[in-house]
RNA sequence: GGAGAAAUGGCAGAGUGGUCGAAUGCGACGGUCUUGAAAACCGUUGUCCGCCUACCGGCGGACCGGGGGUUCGAAUCCCUCUUUCUCCGCCA
């Protein structure tokens, strides 16, 4: 969430920048500023009264030690009124703090100044593209047909086991999944990321800190018996490693990578876009997560983009990178680049990665800070993450683009991992 | 699952109702000394909130696993949750 400092110092700028996200913050901000004022006044008077109580309590202790029992008892009685007052002030203070917090969490992150205005996907700005679009035969099949033809993906049985959107990978299909996971992890480790394997369920504190709660509660699977959520992305556990942590400046950047399955309810999405692997409820993803100094975080973002770009190049997939416009930018993000690969049989661009800088928005909730060299004070760090990469749509594009009468060709970079060059 | 013990600053570890934000040791940082280093000595060494301040900083409040309670006063007493350790049981 935004810090009170950001809001207090530049309310007009906050309102203005949130307009880029098509968010009208004027009313909320006015309430926040009023509550903040109230909160500070309450704290000042509560602190003053508490200071008096503390002082008198020490005096009472001294009286007892001097055996002036009567005097001490009289003083004790006088304290009860003061105690009541403090109690009342604290009650009001907590109320104000909670109201304030409730409002603060409704505000999205400020978009970076470079973010173009726009309503949705159609207003995103293409940054560049690479690779070449394959020429397919007239009878080229979409990946869901190819999955069936070569025994790679069994959607029907996945549906029987769990439900729609839970594909069962079989044979070389399952093997291809495993190969891609290993390939992506090896690439990330080679690029300097530390590999971690986190829990697949997180508690409410973790889900809140990275911004899934309360904003996206309906998009996560929640357990019934315990207050846990199935992770929608490794971003959640991996970023939360650093919840309530103060790093030394020399430790930055902190760079982690994790493979995890991801679980998403995808409530509200239906229709032709959800065919096959285009949109599923459980999928595999390798995520890269970084924590860096605010002065460097945009360079870091570019480096992460370069890493992802390298992956799609090695997989020989035609891709394009788009910068999300204000309307398409997520609640928590300041700047996001999406990677899309072209699935040639569907003739569709499929999003396979989202690389974002959250600046201090998550760090503020995480209480993730660092201490600058030579400084006594702590600062909020910047957090960033990106998919590197999400598997299903990569698989969709690989199958569709590399099909021929011979079978499906595996890109050379992947062959050491699959152990086969063709799916026949 | 049962029984018991414990949780204190970066780490180790004292403190069992009142000058305790917390002894002491280690570590780290600054200084003296030294050609340099080590040793020795001196000093500093948490976070958050509020108020004051041009800045250095000052003052007040909170925090001794989390939450709640008793009390004029809680690291210390009570309740509760969590975690860790030991023993027993069960188990991949």
Short mmCIF file of C-alpha atoms (C1' of nucleotides) in Angstrom, two decimals:
data_model
loop_
_atom_site.label_atom_id
_atom_site.label_comp_id
_atom_site.label_asym_id
_atom_site.label_seq_id
_atom_site.Cartn_x
_atom_site.Cartn_y
_atom_site.Cartn_z
CA UNK A 1 0.00 0.00 0.00
CA UNK A 2 0.96 3.61 -0.30
CA UNK A 3 2.67 5.18 2.68
CA UNK A 4 0.96 7.89 4.66
CA UNK A 5 4.00 10.01 3.97
CA UNK A 6 3.45 9.79 0.21
CA UNK A 7 -0.17 10.79 0.67
CA UNK A 8 0.39 13.51 3.23
CA UNK A 9 3.15 15.20 1.26
CA UNK A 10 1.59 15.11 -2.20
CA UNK A 11 -2.13 14.42 -2.11
CA UNK A 12 -2.80 16.17 -5.44
CA UNK A 13 -0.10 14.21 -7.20
CA UNK A 14 -1.45 10.92 -5.84
CA UNK A 15 -4.93 11.70 -7.13
CA UNK A 16 -3.55 12.73 -10.48
CA UNK A 17 -1.41 9.66 -10.97
CA UNK A 18 -4.14 7.28 -9.90
CA UNK A 19 -6.30 8.76 -12.62
CA UNK A 20 -3.96 7.02 -15.09
CA UNK A 21 -5.19 3.78 -13.51
CA UNK A 22 -8.75 5.05 -13.98
CA UNK A 23 -9.08 5.26 -10.22
CA UNK A 24 -10.74 8.23 -8.56
CA UNK A 25 -8.99 8.63 -5.23
CA UNK A 26 -10.07 12.18 -4.34
CA UNK A 27 -12.75 11.22 -1.82
CA UNK A 28 -10.73 8.47 -0.18
CA UNK A 29 -7.73 10.74 0.12
CA UNK A 30 -9.72 13.47 1.83
CA UNK A 31 -10.97 10.93 4.39
CA UNK A 32 -7.49 9.56 4.89
CA UNK A 33 -6.00 12.97 5.55
CA UNK A 34 -8.74 13.79 8.03
CA UNK A 35 -8.36 10.48 9.86
CA UNK A 36 -4.61 10.85 9.90
CA UNK A 37 -4.93 14.26 11.51
CA UNK A 38 -7.32 12.84 14.08
CA UNK A 39 -5.09 9.88 14.74
CA UNK A 40 -2.06 12.05 15.41
CA UNK A 41 -3.94 14.30 17.79
CA UNK A 42 -5.27 11.29 19.68
CA UNK A 43 -1.84 9.79 19.94
CA UNK A 44 -0.32 13.02 21.21
CA UNK A 45 -2.85 13.36 24.02
CA UNK A 46 -2.74 9.65 24.86
CA UNK A 47 1.05 9.78 25.02
CA UNK A 48 1.00 12.81 27.29
CA UNK A 49 -1.41 11.18 29.71
CA UNK A 50 0.55 7.95 29.63
CA UNK A 51 3.72 9.87 30.42
CA UNK A 52 2.05 11.36 33.46
CA UNK A 53 0.81 7.96 34.61
CA UNK A 54 4.26 6.47 34.21
CA UNK A 55 5.78 9.29 36.21
CA UNK A 56 3.24 9.00 39.03
CA UNK A 57 3.62 5.24 39.13
CA UNK A 58 7.30 5.61 39.76
CA UNK A 59 6.56 8.07 42.52
CA UNK A 60 4.17 5.60 44.12
CA UNK A 61 6.84 2.95 44.02
CA UNK A 62 9.21 5.33 45.78
CA UNK A 63 6.60 6.13 48.46
CA UNK A 64 6.14 2.43 49.22
CA UNK A 65 9.83 2.00 49.57
CA UNK A 66 9.90 4.88 52.04
CA UNK A 67 7.05 3.18 53.92
CA UNK A 68 4.71 6.11 53.30
CA UNK A 69 1.82 3.73 52.78
CA UNK A 70 -1.07 6.13 53.34
CA UNK A 71 0.28 8.67 50.89
CA UNK A 72 0.90 5.93 48.33
CA UNK A 73 -2.62 4.59 48.64
CA UNK A 74 -4.10 8.04 48.16
CA UNK A 75 -2.05 8.51 45.00
CA UNK A 76 -3.18 5.13 43.72
CA UNK A 77 -6.80 6.15 43.92
CA UNK A 78 -6.09 9.29 41.94
CA UNK A 79 -4.67 7.18 39.17
CA UNK A 80 -7.89 5.41 38.32
CA UNK A 81 -9.40 8.45 36.59
CA UNK A 82 -6.27 8.93 34.52
CA UNK A 83 -6.32 5.27 33.57
CA UNK A 84 -9.88 5.53 32.34
CA UNK A 85 -9.01 8.53 30.22
CA UNK A 86 -6.07 6.73 28.65
CA UNK A 87 -8.20 3.69 27.95
CA UNK A 88 -10.77 5.84 26.20
CA UNK A 89 -8.15 7.61 24.13
CA UNK A 90 -6.59 4.34 23.08
CA UNK A 91 -9.92 2.92 22.05
CA UNK A 92 -10.54 5.93 19.81
CA UNK A 93 -6.99 5.79 18.53
CA UNK A 94 -7.33 2.17 17.48
CA UNK A 95 -10.61 2.91 15.83
CA UNK A 96 -9.05 5.73 13.81
CA UNK A 97 -6.07 3.57 12.89
CA UNK A 98 -8.29 0.78 11.67
CA UNK A 99 -10.46 3.07 9.62
CA UNK A 100 -7.34 4.58 8.16
CA UNK A 101 -5.90 1.20 7.30
CA UNK A 102 -9.19 0.09 5.77
CA UNK A 103 -9.06 3.09 3.43
CA UNK A 104 -5.36 2.80 2.66
CA UNK A 105 -5.66 -0.77 1.43
CA UNK A 106 -8.22 0.27 -1.17
CA UNK A 107 -5.71 2.51 -2.95
CA UNK A 108 -3.80 0.94 -5.84
CA UNK A 109 -0.13 1.57 -6.41
CA UNK A 110 0.89 4.70 -8.26
CA UNK A 111 1.77 4.05 -11.90
CA UNK A 112 5.24 4.99 -13.09
CA UNK A 113 5.27 8.29 -15.04
CA UNK A 114 5.98 6.38 -18.25
CA UNK A 115 2.76 4.37 -18.04
CA UNK A 116 0.51 5.24 -20.97
CA UNK A 117 -3.13 6.05 -20.27
CA UNK A 118 -5.76 3.62 -21.48
CA UNK A 119 -8.73 1.50 -20.62
CA UNK A 120 -7.61 -2.05 -21.23
CA UNK A 121 -5.52 -4.47 -23.22
CA UNK A 122 -6.14 -2.63 -26.48
CA UNK A 123 -4.28 0.42 -25.21
CA UNK A 124 -1.11 -1.41 -24.21
CA UNK A 125 1.98 -0.23 -26.04
CA UNK A 126 4.17 -2.64 -27.93
CA UNK A 127 7.80 -2.18 -26.97
CA UNK A 128 9.38 -4.59 -29.44
CA UNK A 129 8.98 -8.00 -30.99
CA UNK A 130 11.27 -10.79 -31.96
CA UNK A 131 11.40 -14.18 -33.65
CA UNK A 132 9.58 -14.96 -36.85
CA UNK A 133 6.06 -16.17 -37.37
CA UNK A 134 6.02 -19.76 -38.65
CA UNK A 135 4.28 -20.76 -41.86
CA UNK A 136 1.94 -23.63 -41.08
CA UNK A 137 0.06 -25.99 -43.36
CA UNK A 138 -3.65 -25.38 -43.92
CA UNK A 139 -4.53 -28.34 -41.72
CA UNK A 140 -2.42 -27.22 -38.76
CA UNK A 141 -3.99 -28.16 -35.45
CA UNK A 142 -4.47 -26.13 -32.29
CA UNK A 143 -2.56 -27.48 -29.29
CA UNK A 144 -5.57 -29.17 -27.69
CA UNK A 145 -5.94 -31.33 -30.80
CA UNK A 146 -2.20 -31.98 -30.92
CA UNK A 147 -2.24 -32.92 -27.24
CA UNK A 148 -4.84 -35.53 -27.99
CA UNK A 149 -3.24 -36.74 -31.21
CA UNK A 150 0.17 -37.40 -29.62
CA UNK A 151 -1.10 -38.43 -26.17
CA UNK A 152 0.40 -35.43 -24.37
CA UNK A 153 -2.52 -33.80 -22.60
CA UNK A 154 -5.74 -35.44 -21.42
CA UNK A 155 -8.24 -32.72 -20.65
CA UNK A 156 -11.16 -35.10 -20.21
CA UNK A 157 -9.49 -37.13 -17.48
CA UNK A 158 -8.27 -33.98 -15.74
CA UNK A 159 -11.87 -32.88 -15.77
CA UNK A 160 -12.91 -36.19 -14.23
CA UNK A 161 -10.25 -35.99 -11.52
CA UNK A 162 -10.91 -32.42 -10.49
CA UNK A 163 -12.78 -30.26 -12.96
CA UNK A 164 -12.36 -28.06 -15.99
CA UNK A 165 -9.03 -26.28 -16.11
CA UNK A 166 -7.07 -29.05 -14.44
CA UNK A 167 -5.30 -30.77 -17.32
CA UNK A 168 -3.63 -34.16 -16.96
CA UNK A 169 -0.27 -34.31 -18.74
CA UNK A 170 0.72 -37.74 -19.93
CA UNK A 171 3.73 -39.45 -21.49
CA UNK A 172 5.97 -37.08 -23.45
CA UNK A 173 3.61 -34.26 -22.46
CA UNK A 174 4.42 -34.77 -18.78
CA UNK A 175 8.06 -35.13 -19.72
CA UNK A 176 7.96 -31.85 -21.64
CA UNK A 177 6.55 -30.09 -18.56
CA UNK A 178 9.37 -31.43 -16.42
CA UNK A 179 11.94 -30.45 -19.03
CA UNK A 180 10.67 -26.89 -19.22
CA UNK A 181 10.71 -26.51 -15.44
CA UNK A 182 14.31 -27.70 -15.27
CA UNK A 183 15.32 -25.55 -18.20
CA UNK A 184 13.81 -22.40 -16.71
CA UNK A 185 15.28 -23.05 -13.28
CA UNK A 186 18.74 -23.76 -14.69
CA UNK A 187 18.61 -20.56 -16.72
CA UNK A 188 17.57 -18.55 -13.66
CA UNK A 189 20.31 -20.05 -11.50
CA UNK A 190 22.85 -19.38 -14.26
CA UNK A 191 21.66 -15.76 -14.27
CA UNK A 192 22.46 -15.49 -10.57
CA UNK A 193 19.18 -16.28 -8.86
CA UNK A 194 19.08 -18.46 -5.77
CA UNK A 195 16.72 -21.41 -6.15
CA UNK A 196 14.10 -21.85 -3.43
CA UNK A 197 11.23 -24.28 -3.06
CA UNK A 198 8.50 -22.65 -0.98
CA UNK A 199 5.27 -23.92 0.60
CA UNK A 200 2.32 -24.01 -1.79
CA UNK A 201 -0.07 -22.67 0.81
CA UNK A 202 0.26 -19.37 2.59
CA UNK A 203 -1.47 -17.77 5.55
CA UNK A 204 -3.48 -14.56 5.51
CA UNK A 205 -0.58 -12.35 6.54
CA UNK A 206 1.42 -13.47 3.53
CA UNK A 207 -1.49 -13.10 1.13
CA UNK A 208 -2.10 -9.61 2.47
CA UNK A 209 1.51 -8.49 2.28
CA UNK A 210 1.94 -9.09 -1.44
CA UNK A 211 -1.46 -7.58 -2.18
CA UNK A 212 -3.63 -10.62 -2.95
CA UNK A 213 -5.78 -9.76 0.05
CA UNK A 214 -8.13 -8.06 0.30
CA UNK A 215 -8.11 -7.12 -3.37
CA UNK A 216 -8.13 -10.53 -5.05
CA UNK A 217 -9.59 -12.83 -2.44
CA UNK A 218 -12.04 -14.33 -4.91
CA UNK A 219 -9.22 -15.36 -7.24
CA UNK A 220 -7.54 -17.66 -4.73
CA UNK A 221 -8.50 -21.09 -3.53
CA UNK A 222 -9.06 -20.98 0.20
CA UNK A 223 -8.84 -23.98 2.47
CA UNK A 224 -11.83 -24.78 4.60
CA UNK A 225 -10.23 -26.39 7.63
CA UNK A 226 -7.33 -23.96 8.00
CA UNK A 227 -6.94 -20.26 7.19
CA UNK A 228 -4.63 -20.93 4.26
CA UNK A 229 -4.68 -20.06 0.59
CA UNK A 230 -3.27 -22.04 -2.30
CA UNK A 231 -0.70 -19.77 -3.88
CA UNK A 232 -1.70 -18.09 -7.16
CA UNK A 233 2.00 -17.50 -7.89
CA UNK A 234 5.36 -18.17 -6.25
CA UNK A 235 5.62 -14.41 -5.86
CA UNK A 236 3.56 -14.72 -2.68
CA UNK A 237 5.71 -17.09 -0.60
CA UNK A 238 9.01 -15.99 -2.10
CA UNK A 239 8.44 -12.28 -1.50
CA UNK A 240 7.11 -13.01 1.98
CA UNK A 241 10.41 -14.60 2.94
CA UNK A 242 11.38 -10.98 3.51
CA UNK A 243 8.32 -9.89 5.48
CA UNK A 244 9.43 -7.95 8.58
CA UNK A 245 13.03 -8.01 7.51
CA UNK A 246 15.62 -5.24 7.55
CA UNK A 247 18.40 -5.88 5.05
CA UNK A 248 21.79 -4.25 4.88
CA UNK A 249 22.33 -2.22 1.75
CA UNK A 250 25.22 -4.50 0.74
CA UNK A 251 22.82 -7.45 0.60
CA UNK A 252 20.92 -5.85 -2.28
CA UNK A 253 19.88 -6.97 -4.79
CA UNK A 254 18.27 -10.08 -3.33
CA UNK A 255 17.47 -12.44 -6.15
CA UNK A 256 15.39 -15.60 -5.76
CA UNK A 257 13.79 -17.97 -8.19
CA UNK A 258 11.24 -20.68 -7.52
CA UNK A 259 9.29 -23.28 -9.42
CA UNK A 260 5.80 -23.84 -8.08
CA UNK A 261 2.43 -24.93 -9.31
CA UNK A 262 0.03 -21.98 -9.29
CA UNK A 263 -3.65 -22.15 -8.44
CA UNK A 264 -6.11 -19.63 -9.76
CA UNK A 265 -9.88 -19.66 -9.63
CA UNK A 266 -10.08 -17.35 -12.68
CA UNK A 267 -13.58 -16.46 -11.59
CA UNK A 268 -15.42 -14.66 -14.33
CA UNK A 269 -13.51 -15.86 -17.37
CA UNK A 270 -15.37 -17.99 -19.85
CA UNK A 271 -15.60 -18.48 -23.56
CA UNK A 272 -13.22 -19.25 -26.37
CA UNK A 273 -10.17 -17.76 -24.64
CA UNK A 274 -10.18 -20.61 -22.15
CA UNK A 275 -9.79 -23.44 -24.67
CA UNK A 276 -7.10 -26.00 -23.97
CA UNK A 277 -4.14 -24.58 -22.09
CA UNK A 278 -5.02 -20.96 -22.76
CA UNK A 279 -6.44 -20.52 -19.30
CA UNK A 280 -6.27 -23.17 -16.58
CA UNK A 281 -6.79 -23.31 -12.81
CA UNK A 282 -3.55 -25.09 -12.01
CA UNK A 283 -0.35 -24.51 -13.89
CA UNK A 284 3.40 -24.63 -13.44
CA UNK A 285 5.56 -21.56 -13.40
CA UNK A 286 9.10 -20.52 -12.62
CA UNK A 287 9.15 -17.11 -11.02
CA UNK A 288 11.99 -14.66 -10.51
CA UNK A 289 11.72 -12.31 -7.54
CA UNK A 290 14.04 -9.43 -6.73
CA UNK A 291 14.46 -6.94 -3.96
CA UNK A 292 16.54 -3.91 -4.76
CA UNK A 293 17.49 -0.38 -3.88
CA UNK A 294 14.91 2.20 -4.99
CA UNK A 295 17.55 4.02 -7.05
CA UNK A 296 18.25 0.89 -9.10
CA UNK A 297 14.92 -0.88 -9.35
CA UNK A 298 14.14 0.20 -12.91
CA UNK A 299 17.51 -1.00 -14.15
CA UNK A 300 16.73 -4.26 -12.39
CA UNK A 301 13.38 -4.40 -14.16
CA UNK A 302 15.13 -4.07 -17.52
CA UNK A 303 17.56 -6.82 -16.59
CA UNK A 304 14.66 -9.10 -15.69
CA UNK A 305 12.98 -8.34 -19.00
CA UNK A 306 16.22 -9.24 -20.75
CA UNK A 307 16.32 -12.55 -18.88
CA UNK A 308 12.81 -13.46 -19.94
CA UNK A 309 13.49 -12.35 -23.49
CA UNK A 310 16.48 -14.63 -23.58
CA UNK A 311 14.25 -17.56 -22.61
CA UNK A 312 11.71 -17.07 -25.37
CA UNK A 313 14.55 -16.58 -27.83
CA UNK A 314 16.14 -19.86 -26.80
CA UNK A 315 12.79 -21.55 -27.25
CA UNK A 316 12.63 -19.95 -30.71
CA UNK A 317 9.17 -18.58 -30.12
CA UNK A 318 7.90 -15.44 -31.86
CA UNK A 319 7.23 -12.92 -29.14
CA UNK A 320 6.32 -9.37 -28.43
CA UNK A 321 6.79 -7.25 -25.34
CA UNK A 322 4.11 -4.76 -24.39
CA UNK A 323 4.04 -2.14 -21.70
CA UNK A 324 0.73 -2.22 -19.90
CA UNK A 325 -1.39 0.90 -19.96
CA UNK A 326 -2.89 2.37 -16.80
CA UNK A 327 -6.15 0.51 -17.17
CA UNK A 328 -4.51 -2.91 -17.59
CA UNK A 329 -1.92 -2.45 -14.85
CA UNK A 330 -2.53 -4.56 -11.75
CA UNK A 331 -3.52 -3.11 -8.40
CA UNK A 332 -0.03 -3.50 -6.96
CA UNK A 333 2.16 -2.68 -9.96
CA UNK A 334 3.87 0.57 -10.89
CA UNK A 335 5.09 -0.67 -14.25
CA UNK A 336 4.54 -3.97 -16.00
CA UNK A 337 5.87 -5.50 -19.19
CA UNK A 338 3.93 -8.44 -20.56
CA UNK A 339 5.50 -11.04 -22.81
CA UNK A 340 3.28 -12.65 -25.39
CA UNK A 341 4.16 -15.52 -27.68
CA UNK A 342 2.36 -16.27 -30.92
CA UNK A 343 0.48 -19.55 -31.08
CA UNK A 344 0.41 -20.05 -34.80
CA UNK A 345 -2.49 -22.48 -35.19
CA UNK A 346 -4.83 -20.37 -33.08
CA UNK A 347 -3.28 -17.27 -34.65
CA UNK A 348 -3.26 -15.68 -31.21
CA UNK A 349 -0.83 -13.88 -28.96
CA UNK A 350 -0.73 -15.59 -25.58
CA UNK A 351 0.57 -13.91 -22.44
CA UNK A 352 3.36 -15.99 -20.94
CA UNK A 353 5.07 -13.57 -18.61
CA UNK A 354 4.44 -10.46 -16.64
CA UNK A 355 7.44 -8.58 -15.30
CA UNK A 356 6.66 -5.85 -12.81
CA UNK A 357 8.16 -3.30 -10.49
CA UNK A 358 6.04 -2.79 -7.40
CA UNK A 359 8.34 -0.12 -6.03
CA UNK A 360 7.63 0.20 -2.31
CA UNK A 361 3.97 -0.81 -2.51
CA UNK A 362 4.47 -4.39 -1.39
CA UNK A 363 7.47 -3.51 0.78
CA UNK A 364 5.29 -1.20 2.83
CA UNK A 365 2.89 -4.01 3.61
CA UNK A 366 5.73 -6.47 4.07
CA UNK A 367 7.65 -4.05 6.28
CA UNK A 368 10.62 -4.91 4.12
CA UNK A 369 13.33 -2.32 4.64
CA UNK A 370 17.02 -1.86 4.22
CA UNK A 371 19.57 0.20 6.03
CA UNK A 372 21.62 2.52 3.89
CA UNK A 373 25.32 2.42 4.45
CA UNK A 374 26.32 4.99 7.04
CA UNK A 375 22.71 5.90 7.79
CA UNK A 376 20.84 5.19 10.98
CA UNK A 377 17.53 5.18 9.19
CA UNK A 378 15.79 2.44 7.29
CA UNK A 379 14.08 2.78 3.91
CA UNK A 380 11.50 0.67 2.18
CA UNK A 381 13.07 -1.52 -0.48
CA UNK A 382 11.60 -2.05 -3.93
CA UNK A 383 10.21 -5.44 -4.91
CA UNK A 384 9.99 -6.84 -8.43
CA UNK A 385 9.00 -10.09 -9.98
CA UNK A 386 8.42 -11.78 -13.26
CA UNK A 387 7.36 -15.08 -14.73
CA UNK A 388 10.29 -16.87 -16.25
CA UNK A 389 8.17 -18.54 -17.45
CA UNK A 390 4.60 -19.80 -17.10
CA UNK A 391 4.36 -23.17 -18.80
CA UNK A 392 0.95 -23.89 -20.32
CA UNK A 393 0.91 -21.23 -23.01
CA UNK A 394 4.56 -21.86 -23.78
CA UNK A 395 3.61 -25.48 -24.36
CA UNK A 396 0.64 -24.39 -26.48
CA UNK A 397 2.89 -22.27 -28.70
CA UNK A 398 5.66 -24.88 -28.87
CA UNK A 399 3.25 -27.58 -29.98
CA UNK A 400 1.40 -25.44 -32.48
CA UNK A 401 4.37 -23.65 -34.02
CA UNK A 402 6.63 -26.67 -34.39
CA UNK A 403 4.15 -29.11 -35.87
CA UNK A 404 4.63 -30.69 -39.27
CA UNK A 405 3.80 -33.93 -40.97
CA UNK A 406 6.93 -35.37 -39.29
CA UNK A 407 5.66 -34.62 -35.80
CA UNK A 408 6.44 -31.87 -33.33
CA UNK A 409 9.98 -30.55 -33.22
CA UNK A 410 11.58 -29.67 -29.86
CA UNK A 411 13.80 -26.55 -29.94
CA UNK A 412 17.48 -27.50 -29.56
CA UNK A 413 17.92 -25.61 -26.28
CA UNK A 414 15.34 -27.89 -24.72
CA UNK A 415 16.52 -31.22 -26.11
CA UNK A 416 19.07 -31.83 -23.31
CA UNK A 417 16.14 -31.60 -20.93
CA UNK A 418 13.53 -33.60 -22.83
CA UNK A 419 15.88 -36.28 -24.08
CA UNK A 420 14.03 -36.33 -27.39
CA UNK A 421 14.07 -34.10 -30.47
CA UNK A 422 10.69 -34.90 -31.92
CA UNK A 423 7.28 -35.87 -30.68
CA UNK A 424 5.92 -38.40 -33.16
"C1'" G B 1 -1.89 -37.78 19.40
"C1'" G B 2 0.03 -37.79 24.97
"C1'" A B 3 3.58 -35.80 28.90
"C1'" G B 4 7.12 -32.14 30.18
"C1'" A B 5 10.39 -27.75 29.32
"C1'" A B 6 11.30 -23.31 26.92
"C1'" A B 7 10.76 -18.55 23.74
"C1'" U B 8 14.62 -11.81 26.08
"C1'" G B 9 18.60 -7.06 21.61
"C1'" G B 10 22.80 -9.37 15.36
"C1'" C B 11 24.30 -13.91 18.46
"C1'" A B 12 25.01 -16.10 23.39
"C1'" G B 13 22.78 -15.21 27.94
"C1'" A B 14 21.13 -12.68 32.99
"C1'" G B 15 16.83 -10.64 34.88
"C1'" U B 16 10.71 -13.66 38.50
"C1'" G B 17 6.11 -6.95 40.27
"C1'" G B 18 8.76 -0.62 40.72
"C1'" U B 19 14.97 4.23 38.71
"C1'" C B 20 14.74 -2.38 33.16
"C1'" G B 21 14.87 -0.73 26.55
"C1'" A B 22 16.78 -4.35 29.70
"C1'" A B 23 23.28 -6.80 33.21
"C1'" U B 24 27.36 -9.39 31.09
"C1'" G B 25 30.04 -11.65 27.04
"C1'" C B 26 30.74 -12.03 21.74
"C1'" G B 27 30.18 -9.68 17.14
"C1'" A B 28 29.82 -5.01 14.37
"C1'" C B 29 31.03 0.24 13.96
"C1'" G B 30 33.93 4.80 15.49
"C1'" G B 31 38.28 6.50 18.12
"C1'" U B 32 43.25 6.25 20.82
"C1'" C B 33 47.80 3.64 20.08
"C1'" U B 34 50.63 1.50 15.46
"C1'" U B 35 54.56 2.24 9.31
"C1'" G B 36 50.18 -1.20 8.77
"C1'" A B 37 47.57 -4.99 11.31
"C1'" A B 38 46.65 -7.56 15.87
"C1'" A B 39 46.28 -6.79 21.08
"C1'" A B 40 44.84 -3.29 24.73
"C1'" C B 41 41.87 0.83 26.13
"C1'" C B 42 37.61 4.41 25.36
"C1'" G B 43 32.97 5.15 23.05
"C1'" U B 44 28.70 3.74 19.97
"C1'" U B 45 25.53 -0.21 18.69
"C1'" G B 46 17.20 -2.16 17.85
"C1'" U B 47 12.39 -0.99 15.61
"C1'" C B 48 7.85 1.70 15.11
"C1'" C B 49 4.61 5.99 16.23
"C1'" G B 50 3.88 11.15 17.89
"C1'" C B 51 5.73 16.17 19.06
"C1'" C B 52 9.72 19.81 18.47
"C1'" U B 53 13.94 21.03 14.96
"C1'" A B 54 16.83 24.49 8.82
"C1'" C B 55 20.40 20.32 10.11
"C1'" C B 56 22.92 17.39 14.01
"C1'" G B 57 19.43 15.97 17.20
"C1'" G B 58 15.98 16.38 21.50
"C1'" C B 59 11.50 14.96 24.19
"C1'" G B 60 7.29 11.59 24.87
"C1'" G B 61 4.89 6.77 23.89
"C1'" A B 62 4.93 1.53 22.45
"C1'" C B 63 7.54 -3.06 21.72
"C1'" C B 64 11.34 -8.86 25.95
"C1'" G B 65 7.36 -15.11 20.43
"C1'" G B 66 1.65 -13.22 18.89
"C1'" G B 67 -3.01 -11.66 21.14
"C1'" G B 68 -5.79 -10.54 25.59
"C1'" G B 69 -6.09 -9.71 31.04
"C1'" U B 70 -4.69 -8.37 36.42
"C1'" U B 71 -2.12 -3.95 38.70
"C1'" C B 72 -0.97 2.83 40.42
"C1'" G B 73 3.15 0.05 37.98
"C1'" A B 74 4.46 -6.21 34.04
"C1'" A B 75 10.22 -8.96 30.57
"C1'" U B 76 8.50 -10.70 35.50
"C1'" C B 77 1.65 -12.71 37.54
"C1'" C B 78 -2.93 -14.89 34.80
"C1'" C B 79 -5.53 -16.64 30.15
"C1'" U B 80 -4.94 -17.96 25.10
"C1'" C B 81 -2.50 -18.97 20.52
"C1'" U B 82 2.03 -20.09 17.92
"C1'" U B 83 6.79 -22.07 17.62
"C1'" U B 84 11.05 -24.89 19.40
"C1'" C B 85 13.28 -28.79 22.37
"C1'" U B 86 13.04 -33.65 25.27
"C1'" C B 87 10.41 -38.27 26.14
"C1'" C B 88 6.34 -41.67 24.56
"C1'" G B 89 2.89 -43.19 20.65
"C1'" C B 90 1.70 -43.32 15.40
"C1'" C B 91 3.48 -42.85 10.48
"C1'" A B 92 5.49 -41.95 4.46
#
